[in-house]
Short mmCIF file of C-alpha atoms in Angstrom, two decimals:
data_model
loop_
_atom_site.label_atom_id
_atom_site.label_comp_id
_atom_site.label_asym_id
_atom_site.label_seq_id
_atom_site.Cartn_x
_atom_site.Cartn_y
_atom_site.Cartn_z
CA UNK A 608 94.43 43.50 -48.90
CA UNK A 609 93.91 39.88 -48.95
CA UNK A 610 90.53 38.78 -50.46
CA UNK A 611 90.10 35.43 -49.14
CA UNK A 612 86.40 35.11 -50.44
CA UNK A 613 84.92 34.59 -53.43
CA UNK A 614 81.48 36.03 -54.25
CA UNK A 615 79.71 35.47 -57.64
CA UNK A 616 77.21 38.08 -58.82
CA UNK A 617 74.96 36.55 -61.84
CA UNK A 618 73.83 39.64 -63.67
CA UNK A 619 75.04 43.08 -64.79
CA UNK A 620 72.27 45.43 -64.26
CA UNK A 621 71.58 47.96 -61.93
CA UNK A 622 71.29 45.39 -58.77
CA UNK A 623 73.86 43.43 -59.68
CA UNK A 624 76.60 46.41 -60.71
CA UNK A 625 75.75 47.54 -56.63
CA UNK A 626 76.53 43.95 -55.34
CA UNK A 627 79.58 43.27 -56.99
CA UNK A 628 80.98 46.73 -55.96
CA UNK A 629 79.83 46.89 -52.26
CA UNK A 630 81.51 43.07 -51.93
CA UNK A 631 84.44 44.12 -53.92
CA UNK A 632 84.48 47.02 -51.14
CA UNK A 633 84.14 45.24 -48.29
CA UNK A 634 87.45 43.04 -49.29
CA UNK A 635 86.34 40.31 -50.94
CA UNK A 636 86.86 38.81 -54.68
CA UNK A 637 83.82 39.39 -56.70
CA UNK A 638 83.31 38.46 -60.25
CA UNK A 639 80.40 39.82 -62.08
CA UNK A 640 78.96 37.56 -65.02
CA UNK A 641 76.40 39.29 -67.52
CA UNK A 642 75.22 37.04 -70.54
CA UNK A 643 75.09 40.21 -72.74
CA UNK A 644 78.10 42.20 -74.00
CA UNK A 645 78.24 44.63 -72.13
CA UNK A 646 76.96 45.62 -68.81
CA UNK A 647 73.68 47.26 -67.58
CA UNK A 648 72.18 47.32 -71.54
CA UNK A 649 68.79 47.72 -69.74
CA UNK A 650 69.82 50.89 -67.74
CA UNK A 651 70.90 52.31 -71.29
CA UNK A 652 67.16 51.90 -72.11
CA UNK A 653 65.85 53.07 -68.99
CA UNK A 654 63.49 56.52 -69.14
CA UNK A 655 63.74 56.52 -72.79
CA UNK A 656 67.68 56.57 -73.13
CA UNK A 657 67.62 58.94 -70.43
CA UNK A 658 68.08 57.11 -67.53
CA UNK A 659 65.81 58.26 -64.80
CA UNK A 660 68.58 57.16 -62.20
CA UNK A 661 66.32 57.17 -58.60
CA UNK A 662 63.72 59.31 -56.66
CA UNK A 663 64.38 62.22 -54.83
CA UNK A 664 63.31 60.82 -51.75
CA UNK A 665 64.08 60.49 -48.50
CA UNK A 666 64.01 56.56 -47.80
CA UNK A 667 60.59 56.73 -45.76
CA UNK A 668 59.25 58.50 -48.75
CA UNK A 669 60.44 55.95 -51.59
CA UNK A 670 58.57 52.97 -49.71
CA UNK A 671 55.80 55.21 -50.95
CA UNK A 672 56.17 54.11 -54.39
CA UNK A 673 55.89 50.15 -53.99
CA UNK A 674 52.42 48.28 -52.36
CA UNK A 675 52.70 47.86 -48.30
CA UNK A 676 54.23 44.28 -48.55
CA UNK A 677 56.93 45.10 -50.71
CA UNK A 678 57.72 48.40 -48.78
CA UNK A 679 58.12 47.18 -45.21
CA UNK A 680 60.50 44.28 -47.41
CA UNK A 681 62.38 46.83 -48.84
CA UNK A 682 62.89 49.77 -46.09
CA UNK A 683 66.35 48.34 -44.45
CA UNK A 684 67.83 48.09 -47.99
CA UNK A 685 66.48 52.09 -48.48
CA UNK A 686 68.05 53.31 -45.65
CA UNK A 687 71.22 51.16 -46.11
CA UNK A 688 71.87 52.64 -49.60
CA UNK A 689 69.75 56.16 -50.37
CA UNK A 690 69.03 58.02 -53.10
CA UNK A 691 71.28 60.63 -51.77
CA UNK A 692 74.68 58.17 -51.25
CA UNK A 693 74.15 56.20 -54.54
CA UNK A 694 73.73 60.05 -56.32
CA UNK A 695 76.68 61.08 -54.55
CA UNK A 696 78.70 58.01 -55.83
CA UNK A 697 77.57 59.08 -59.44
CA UNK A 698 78.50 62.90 -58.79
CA UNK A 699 81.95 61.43 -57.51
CA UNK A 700 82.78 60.09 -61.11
CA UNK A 701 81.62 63.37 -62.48
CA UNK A 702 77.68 62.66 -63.34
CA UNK A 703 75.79 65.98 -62.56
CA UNK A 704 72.23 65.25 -62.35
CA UNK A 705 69.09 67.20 -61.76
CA UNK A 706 65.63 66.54 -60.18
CA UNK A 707 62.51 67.04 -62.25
CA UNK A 708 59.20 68.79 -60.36
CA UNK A 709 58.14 65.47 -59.95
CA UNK A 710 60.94 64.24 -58.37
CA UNK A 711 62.42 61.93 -60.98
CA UNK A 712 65.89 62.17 -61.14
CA UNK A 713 68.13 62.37 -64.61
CA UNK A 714 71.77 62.64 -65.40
CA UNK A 715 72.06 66.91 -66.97
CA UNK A 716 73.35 65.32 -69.85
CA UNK A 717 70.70 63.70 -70.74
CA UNK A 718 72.59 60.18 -71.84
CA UNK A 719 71.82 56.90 -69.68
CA UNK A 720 75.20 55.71 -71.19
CA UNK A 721 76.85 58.30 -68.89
CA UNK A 722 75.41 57.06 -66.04
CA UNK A 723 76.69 53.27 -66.70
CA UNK A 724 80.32 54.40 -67.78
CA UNK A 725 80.38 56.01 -64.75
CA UNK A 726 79.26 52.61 -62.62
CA UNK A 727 81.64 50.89 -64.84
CA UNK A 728 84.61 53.39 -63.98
CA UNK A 729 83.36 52.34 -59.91
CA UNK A 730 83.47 47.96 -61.04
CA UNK A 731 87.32 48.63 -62.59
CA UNK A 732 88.84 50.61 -59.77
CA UNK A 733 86.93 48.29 -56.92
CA UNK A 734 88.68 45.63 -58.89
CA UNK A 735 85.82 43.67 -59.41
CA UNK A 736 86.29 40.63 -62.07
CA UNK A 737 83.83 41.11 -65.16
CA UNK A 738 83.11 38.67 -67.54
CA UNK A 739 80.63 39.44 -70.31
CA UNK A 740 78.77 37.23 -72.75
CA UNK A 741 78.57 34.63 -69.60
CA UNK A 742 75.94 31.88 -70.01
CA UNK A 743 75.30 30.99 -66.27
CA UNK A 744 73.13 27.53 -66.07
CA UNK A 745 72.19 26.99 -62.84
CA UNK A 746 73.26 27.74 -59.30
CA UNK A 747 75.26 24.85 -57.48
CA UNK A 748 74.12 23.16 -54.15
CA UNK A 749 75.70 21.26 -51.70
CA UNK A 750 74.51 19.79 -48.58
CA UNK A 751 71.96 22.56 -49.26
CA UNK A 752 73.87 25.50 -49.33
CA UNK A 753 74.97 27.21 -52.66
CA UNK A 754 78.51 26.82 -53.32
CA UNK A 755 79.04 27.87 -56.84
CA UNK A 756 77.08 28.14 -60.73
CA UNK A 757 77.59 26.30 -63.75
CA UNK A 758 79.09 28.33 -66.16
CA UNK A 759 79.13 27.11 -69.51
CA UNK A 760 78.79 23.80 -68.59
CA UNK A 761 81.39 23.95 -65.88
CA UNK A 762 81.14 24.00 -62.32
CA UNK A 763 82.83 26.88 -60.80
CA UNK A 764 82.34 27.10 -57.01
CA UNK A 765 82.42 30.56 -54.99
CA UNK A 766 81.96 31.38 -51.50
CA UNK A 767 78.73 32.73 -51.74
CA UNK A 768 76.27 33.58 -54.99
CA UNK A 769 73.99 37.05 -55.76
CA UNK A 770 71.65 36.05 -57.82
CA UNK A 771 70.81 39.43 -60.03
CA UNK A 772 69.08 38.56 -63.34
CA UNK A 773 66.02 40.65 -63.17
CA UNK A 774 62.36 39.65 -64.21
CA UNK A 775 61.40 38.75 -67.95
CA UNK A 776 60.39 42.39 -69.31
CA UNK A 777 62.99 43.46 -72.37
CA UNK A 778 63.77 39.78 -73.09
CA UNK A 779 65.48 40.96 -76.24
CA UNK A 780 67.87 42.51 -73.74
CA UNK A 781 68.51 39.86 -71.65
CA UNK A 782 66.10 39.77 -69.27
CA UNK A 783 64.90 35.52 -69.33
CA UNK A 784 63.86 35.38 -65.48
CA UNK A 785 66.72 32.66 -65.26
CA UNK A 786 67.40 33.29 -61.77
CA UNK A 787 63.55 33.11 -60.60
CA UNK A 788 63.48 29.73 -61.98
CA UNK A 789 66.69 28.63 -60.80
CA UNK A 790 65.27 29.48 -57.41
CA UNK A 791 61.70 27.58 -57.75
CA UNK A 792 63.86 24.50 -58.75
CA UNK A 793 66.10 24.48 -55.56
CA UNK A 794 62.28 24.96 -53.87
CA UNK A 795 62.23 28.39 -53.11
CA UNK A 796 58.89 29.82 -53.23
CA UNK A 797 57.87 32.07 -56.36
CA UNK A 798 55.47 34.85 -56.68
CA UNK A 799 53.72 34.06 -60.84
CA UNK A 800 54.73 36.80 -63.03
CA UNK A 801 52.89 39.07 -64.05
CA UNK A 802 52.88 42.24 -66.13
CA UNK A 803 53.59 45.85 -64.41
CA UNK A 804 54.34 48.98 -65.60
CA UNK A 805 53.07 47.92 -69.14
CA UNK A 806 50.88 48.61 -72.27
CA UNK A 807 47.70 47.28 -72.03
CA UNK A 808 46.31 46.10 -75.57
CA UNK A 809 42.86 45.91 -76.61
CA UNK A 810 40.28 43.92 -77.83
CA UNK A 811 39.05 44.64 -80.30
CA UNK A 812 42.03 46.91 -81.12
CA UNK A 813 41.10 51.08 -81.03
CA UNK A 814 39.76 52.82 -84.17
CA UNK A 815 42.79 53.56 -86.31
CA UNK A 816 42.33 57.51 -85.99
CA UNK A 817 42.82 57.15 -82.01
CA UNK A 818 46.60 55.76 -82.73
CA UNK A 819 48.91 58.50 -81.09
CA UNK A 820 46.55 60.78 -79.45
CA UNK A 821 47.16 61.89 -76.03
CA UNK A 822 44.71 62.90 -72.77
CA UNK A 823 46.05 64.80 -70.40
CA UNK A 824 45.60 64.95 -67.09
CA UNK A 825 42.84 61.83 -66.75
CA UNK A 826 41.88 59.64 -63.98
CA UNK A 827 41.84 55.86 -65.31
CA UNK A 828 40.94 53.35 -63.91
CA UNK A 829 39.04 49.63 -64.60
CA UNK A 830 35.56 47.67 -63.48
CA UNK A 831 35.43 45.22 -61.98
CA UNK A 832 37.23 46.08 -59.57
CA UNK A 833 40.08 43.47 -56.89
CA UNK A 834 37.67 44.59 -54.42
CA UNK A 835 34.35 43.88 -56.21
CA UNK A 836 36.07 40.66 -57.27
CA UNK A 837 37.29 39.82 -53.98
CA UNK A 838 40.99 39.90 -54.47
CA UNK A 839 42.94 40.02 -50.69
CA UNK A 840 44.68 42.88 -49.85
CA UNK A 841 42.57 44.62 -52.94
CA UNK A 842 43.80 48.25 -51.09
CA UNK A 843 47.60 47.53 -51.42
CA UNK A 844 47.18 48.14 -55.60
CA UNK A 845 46.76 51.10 -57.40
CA UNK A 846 43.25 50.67 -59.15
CA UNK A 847 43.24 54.18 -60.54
CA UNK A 848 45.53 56.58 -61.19
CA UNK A 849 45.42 60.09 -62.40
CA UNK A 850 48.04 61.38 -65.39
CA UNK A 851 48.37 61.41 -69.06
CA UNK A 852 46.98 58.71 -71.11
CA UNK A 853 48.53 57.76 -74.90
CA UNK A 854 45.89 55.37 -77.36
CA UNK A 855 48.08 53.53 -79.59
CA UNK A 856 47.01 51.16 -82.57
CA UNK A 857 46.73 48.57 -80.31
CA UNK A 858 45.55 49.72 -76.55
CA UNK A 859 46.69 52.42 -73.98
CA UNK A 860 50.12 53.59 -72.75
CA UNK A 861 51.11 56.87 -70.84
CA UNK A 862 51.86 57.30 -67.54
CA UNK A 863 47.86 56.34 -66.08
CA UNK A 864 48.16 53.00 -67.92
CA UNK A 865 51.46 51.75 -66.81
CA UNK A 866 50.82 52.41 -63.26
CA UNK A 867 47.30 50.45 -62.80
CA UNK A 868 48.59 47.96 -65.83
CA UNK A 869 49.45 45.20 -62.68
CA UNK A 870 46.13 45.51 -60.66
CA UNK A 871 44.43 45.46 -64.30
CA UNK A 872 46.44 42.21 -64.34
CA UNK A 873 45.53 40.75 -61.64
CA UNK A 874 41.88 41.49 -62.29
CA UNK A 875 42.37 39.46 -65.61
CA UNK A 876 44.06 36.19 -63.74
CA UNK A 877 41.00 36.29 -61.48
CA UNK A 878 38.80 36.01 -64.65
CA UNK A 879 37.04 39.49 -65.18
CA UNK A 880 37.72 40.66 -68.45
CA UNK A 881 38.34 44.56 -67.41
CA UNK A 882 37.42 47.78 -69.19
CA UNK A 883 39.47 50.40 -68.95
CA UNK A 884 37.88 53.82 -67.80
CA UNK A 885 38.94 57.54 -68.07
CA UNK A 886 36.81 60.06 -65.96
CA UNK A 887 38.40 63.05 -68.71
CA UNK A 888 37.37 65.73 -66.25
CA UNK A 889 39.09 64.80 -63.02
CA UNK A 890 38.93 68.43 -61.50
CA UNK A 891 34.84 68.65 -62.03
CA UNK A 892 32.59 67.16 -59.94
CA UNK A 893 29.19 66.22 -62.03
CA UNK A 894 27.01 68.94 -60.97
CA UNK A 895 30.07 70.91 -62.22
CA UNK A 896 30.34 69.56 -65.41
CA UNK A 897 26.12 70.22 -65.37
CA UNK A 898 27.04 74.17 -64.78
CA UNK A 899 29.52 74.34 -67.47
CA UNK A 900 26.77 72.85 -69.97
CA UNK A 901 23.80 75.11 -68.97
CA UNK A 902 26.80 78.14 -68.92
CA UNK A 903 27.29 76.98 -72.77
CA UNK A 904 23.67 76.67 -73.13
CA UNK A 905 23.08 80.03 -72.00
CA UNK A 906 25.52 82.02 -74.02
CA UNK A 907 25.56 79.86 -77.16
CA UNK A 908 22.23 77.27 -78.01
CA UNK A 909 22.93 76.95 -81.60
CA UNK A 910 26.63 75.53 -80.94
CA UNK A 911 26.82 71.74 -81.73
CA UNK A 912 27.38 69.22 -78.88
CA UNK A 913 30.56 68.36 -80.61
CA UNK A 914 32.07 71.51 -79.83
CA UNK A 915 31.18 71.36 -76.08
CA UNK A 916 32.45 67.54 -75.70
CA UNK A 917 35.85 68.81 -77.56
CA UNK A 918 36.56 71.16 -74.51
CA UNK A 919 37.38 68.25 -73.09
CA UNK A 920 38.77 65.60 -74.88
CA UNK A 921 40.67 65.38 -78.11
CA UNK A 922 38.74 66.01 -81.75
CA UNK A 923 39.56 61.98 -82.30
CA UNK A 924 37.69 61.16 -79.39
CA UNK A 925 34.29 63.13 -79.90
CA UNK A 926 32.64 60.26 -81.97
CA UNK A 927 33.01 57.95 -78.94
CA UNK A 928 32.07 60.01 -76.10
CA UNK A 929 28.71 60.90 -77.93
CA UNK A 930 28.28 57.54 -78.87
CA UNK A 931 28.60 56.16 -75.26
CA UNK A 932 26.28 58.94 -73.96
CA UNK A 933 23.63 58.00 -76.95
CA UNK A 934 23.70 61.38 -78.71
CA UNK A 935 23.53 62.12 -82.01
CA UNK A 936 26.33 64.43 -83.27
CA UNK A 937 25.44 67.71 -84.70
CA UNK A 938 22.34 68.19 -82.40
CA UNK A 939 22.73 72.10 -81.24
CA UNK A 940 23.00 72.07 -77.05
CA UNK A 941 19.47 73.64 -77.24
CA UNK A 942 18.17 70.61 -78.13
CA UNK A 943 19.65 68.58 -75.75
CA UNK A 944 16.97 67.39 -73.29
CA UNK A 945 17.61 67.06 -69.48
CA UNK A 946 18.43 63.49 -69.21
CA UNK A 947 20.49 63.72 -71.86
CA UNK A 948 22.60 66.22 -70.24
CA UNK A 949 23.29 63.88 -67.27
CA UNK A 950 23.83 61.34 -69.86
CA UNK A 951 27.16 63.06 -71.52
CA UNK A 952 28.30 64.11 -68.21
CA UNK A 953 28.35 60.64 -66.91
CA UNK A 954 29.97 59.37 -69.73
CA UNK A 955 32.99 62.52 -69.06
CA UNK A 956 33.07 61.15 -66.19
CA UNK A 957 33.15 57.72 -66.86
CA UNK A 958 34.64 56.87 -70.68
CA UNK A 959 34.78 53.62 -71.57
CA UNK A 960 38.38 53.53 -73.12
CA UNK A 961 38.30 49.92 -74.14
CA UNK A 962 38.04 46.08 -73.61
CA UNK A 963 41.62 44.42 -71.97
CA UNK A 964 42.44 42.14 -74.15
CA UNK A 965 46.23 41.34 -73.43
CA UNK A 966 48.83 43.04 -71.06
CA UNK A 967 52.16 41.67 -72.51
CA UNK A 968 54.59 41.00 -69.69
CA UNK A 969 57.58 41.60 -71.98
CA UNK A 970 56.40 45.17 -72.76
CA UNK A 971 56.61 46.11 -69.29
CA UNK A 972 59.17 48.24 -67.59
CA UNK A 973 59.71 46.07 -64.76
CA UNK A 974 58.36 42.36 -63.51
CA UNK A 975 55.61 41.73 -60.54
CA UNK A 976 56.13 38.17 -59.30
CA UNK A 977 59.56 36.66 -58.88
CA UNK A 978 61.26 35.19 -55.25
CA UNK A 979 58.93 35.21 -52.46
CA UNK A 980 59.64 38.21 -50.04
CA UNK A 981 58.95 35.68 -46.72
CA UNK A 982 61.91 33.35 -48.21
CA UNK A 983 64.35 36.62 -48.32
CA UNK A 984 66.00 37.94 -45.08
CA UNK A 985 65.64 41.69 -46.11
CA UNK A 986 68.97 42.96 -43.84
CA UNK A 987 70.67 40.30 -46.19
CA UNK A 988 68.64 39.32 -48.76
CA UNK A 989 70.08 35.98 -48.50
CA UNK A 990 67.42 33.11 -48.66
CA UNK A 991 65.94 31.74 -45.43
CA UNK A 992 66.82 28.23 -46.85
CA UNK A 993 70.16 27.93 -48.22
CA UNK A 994 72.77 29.76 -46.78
CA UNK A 995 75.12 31.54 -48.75
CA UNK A 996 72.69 32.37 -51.84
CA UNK A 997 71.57 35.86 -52.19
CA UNK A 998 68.99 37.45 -54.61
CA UNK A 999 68.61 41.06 -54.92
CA UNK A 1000 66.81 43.43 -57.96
CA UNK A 1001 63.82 42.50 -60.20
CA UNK A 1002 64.53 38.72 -59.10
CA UNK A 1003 62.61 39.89 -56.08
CA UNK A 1004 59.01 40.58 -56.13
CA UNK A 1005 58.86 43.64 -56.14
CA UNK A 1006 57.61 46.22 -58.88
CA UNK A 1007 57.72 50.03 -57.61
CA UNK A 1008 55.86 52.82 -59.64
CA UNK A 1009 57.14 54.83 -62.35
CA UNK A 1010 59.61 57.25 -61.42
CA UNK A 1011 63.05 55.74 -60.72
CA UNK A 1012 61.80 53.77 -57.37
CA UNK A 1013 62.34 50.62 -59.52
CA UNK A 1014 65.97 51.08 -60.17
CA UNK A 1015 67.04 52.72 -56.68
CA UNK A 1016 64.74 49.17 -55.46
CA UNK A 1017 67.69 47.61 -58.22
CA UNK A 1018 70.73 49.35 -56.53
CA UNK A 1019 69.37 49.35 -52.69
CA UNK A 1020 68.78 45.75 -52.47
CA UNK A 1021 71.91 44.65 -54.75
CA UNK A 1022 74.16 47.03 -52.05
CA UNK A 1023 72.64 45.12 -49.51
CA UNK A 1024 73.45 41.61 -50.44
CA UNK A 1025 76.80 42.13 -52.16
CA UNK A 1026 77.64 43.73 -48.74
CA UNK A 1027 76.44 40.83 -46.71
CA UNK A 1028 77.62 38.16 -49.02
CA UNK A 1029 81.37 39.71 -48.54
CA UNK A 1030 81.01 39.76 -44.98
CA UNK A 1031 79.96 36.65 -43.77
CA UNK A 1032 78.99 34.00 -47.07
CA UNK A 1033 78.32 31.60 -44.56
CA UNK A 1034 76.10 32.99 -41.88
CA UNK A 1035 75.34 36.50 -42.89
#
């Protein structure tokens, strides 16, 4: 086969691996540069060394895990590449997997390193060109279309360019947001960045005996609110969020953090400084929680009111809850008057967890902001303005929830404009 084009992926992650393979298929020459030694270090990273590969979803279902915007951007690139072909391309190279009851998907042996051997296997026999520890500059233009990068100082010129460096979370793996700014100065439009999927740090910082200790099963969320502080299209965000919640020396992590840690964000860029909240007793209504007091009450008035407030959160946590609710601990739950009773309730319900101080973009799993959706063609995702430049993965802005949508966002969107890149640089 002759490959008369030339197609230039910047990037080795998971949306750039998908480009330079699906061009590679489609017949053209593509060369894959990665600034880091070795290919796709952040996959080897991803779920904790695990690699929580994709969803098990059909692709209707995985728009379900990114805000309204981003899902109608992403939905041709879902159905183009599934979560069903790309795991079928991994069981091809001999990567069993197996789907969690939540629907996360992870390779049976446990090792994200198997899952990128095996896309490497897929780059060598495609024939795509790799070249690691490549220090891509800047992306060439020409009479406004792209036409090549500059590559350690030199210009190389390609048919067409994929811009795949990802967003700036992990920068100690790589991950600079070169290729968002390399768009904003060729006057694309850019999204700010912003933290998602991340730790949210404190301030002041918890009590040192909180450090470690988990809550299951809580509903977080924050006041003020996007819609109490008027932020458009408030509804698109998740603002609360029901899972397990992890105190560390500095803040909150878990599950519930990470996935309201970029509405918590945006509350903080429209000035609010946001408390976090836990309602520890999701399942109870209040008049519930009431009922299981007076049912204490009943059979036991001479128990202390730490041992009823321990039923429901950790023995680290006690001192806090009482404190918010204004009790005094070792007061027996006969002597707690009426209004108290509402009192600790409310506060189950509605523990303050702490003051946001800081939500460090670099600690988070993936990148909110990045390329403007409206300047990429999502059947392509070339850009509206300069022909023959693409951008696919964490580029983009889009930021999924936890749960593998991210990366199958990474491979979808990479297939898509490798593929279209390879077909037609010019006009695709």
């Amino acid at each position: 086969m002759t490959r008369s084009k030339r197609i230039a992926v910047v990037g080795g992650g998971a949306a750039g691996m998908l480009a330079a393979l699906a061009a590679s298929n489609a017949g053209q020459h593509a060369t894959l540069f990665e600034r880091n030694k070795r290919l796709g270090i952040k996959i080897l990273i991803s779920g904790g060394g695990k690699c929580n590969i994709t969803h098990n979803a059909p692709p209707r279902q995985m728009e379900e895990g990114f805000i309204r915007p981003e899902a109608r951007f992403l939905r041709y690139a879902f159905h183009t590449l599934t979560s069903e072909s790309l795991l079928s391309m991994l069981h091809a190279e001999g990567v069993e997997t197996f789907v969690r009851p939540n629907g996360r998907v992870f390779p049976v042996s446990g090792s994200a390193d198997d899952v990128l051997s095996a896309f490497e296997r897929m780059l060598q026999r495609a024939r795509v060109q790799v070249e690691t520890n490549a220090h891509v500059q800047a992306i060439l233009v020409e009479n406004g279309a792209a036409v090549g990068i500059q590559l350690d100082g030199q210009a190389v010129r390609f048919d067409a360019v994929v811009v795949a460096t990802g967003g700036v979370s992990y920068r100690k793996v790589g991950t600079t947001g070169d290729g968002i700014a390399w768009g904003e100065s060729l006057g694309l439009p850019v999204v700010p960045l912003r933290a998602a999927l991340a730790p949210i740090y404190f301030t002041p910082a918890p009590h040192a005996s909180w450090q470690g200790v988990a809550l299951r099963d809580v509903r977080l969320t924050f006041a003020p609110t996007l819609n109490q502080l008027g932020i458009p299209n408030a509804k698109d965000f998740n603002q609360t969020w029901r899972d397990d919640l992890l105190l560390t020396h500095r803040g909150a992590s878990g599950p519930a953090t990470l996935e309201i840690s970029r509405a918590v964000a945006l509350a903080q860029e429209a000035g609010a400084t946001p408390i976090l909240l836990a309602d520890v007793a999701p399942d109870q209504r209040p008049e519930e929680l009431l009922d299981i007091f007076l049912d204490r009450l009943q059979n036991s008035p001479i128990s202390e009111i730490q041992t009823f407030v321990s039923g429901f959160v950790p023995q680290a946590i006690v001192e806090s809850v009482l404190e918010q609710a204004g009790i005094e601990p070792g007061r027996k739950l006969g002597a707690i008057r009426r209004h108290e009773r509402g009192q600790i309730v409310a506060t189950l319900k509605r523990w303050r967890v702490g003051t946001v101080g800081q939500i460090p973009i670099d600690r988070g799993e993936v990148t909110a902001g990045g390329i403007a959706l409206s300047a990429v063609d999502p059947t392509t995702m070339r850009s509206r303005a300069i022909p023959n430049l693409y951008f696919a993965g964490e580029a983009l802005d889009v930021a999924g929830r936890v749960g593998g949508y991210n990366l199958q966002a990474a491979f979808s969107t990479g297939w898509v404009a490798g593929r279209a890149a390879a077909i037609n640089p010019e006009e695709a």
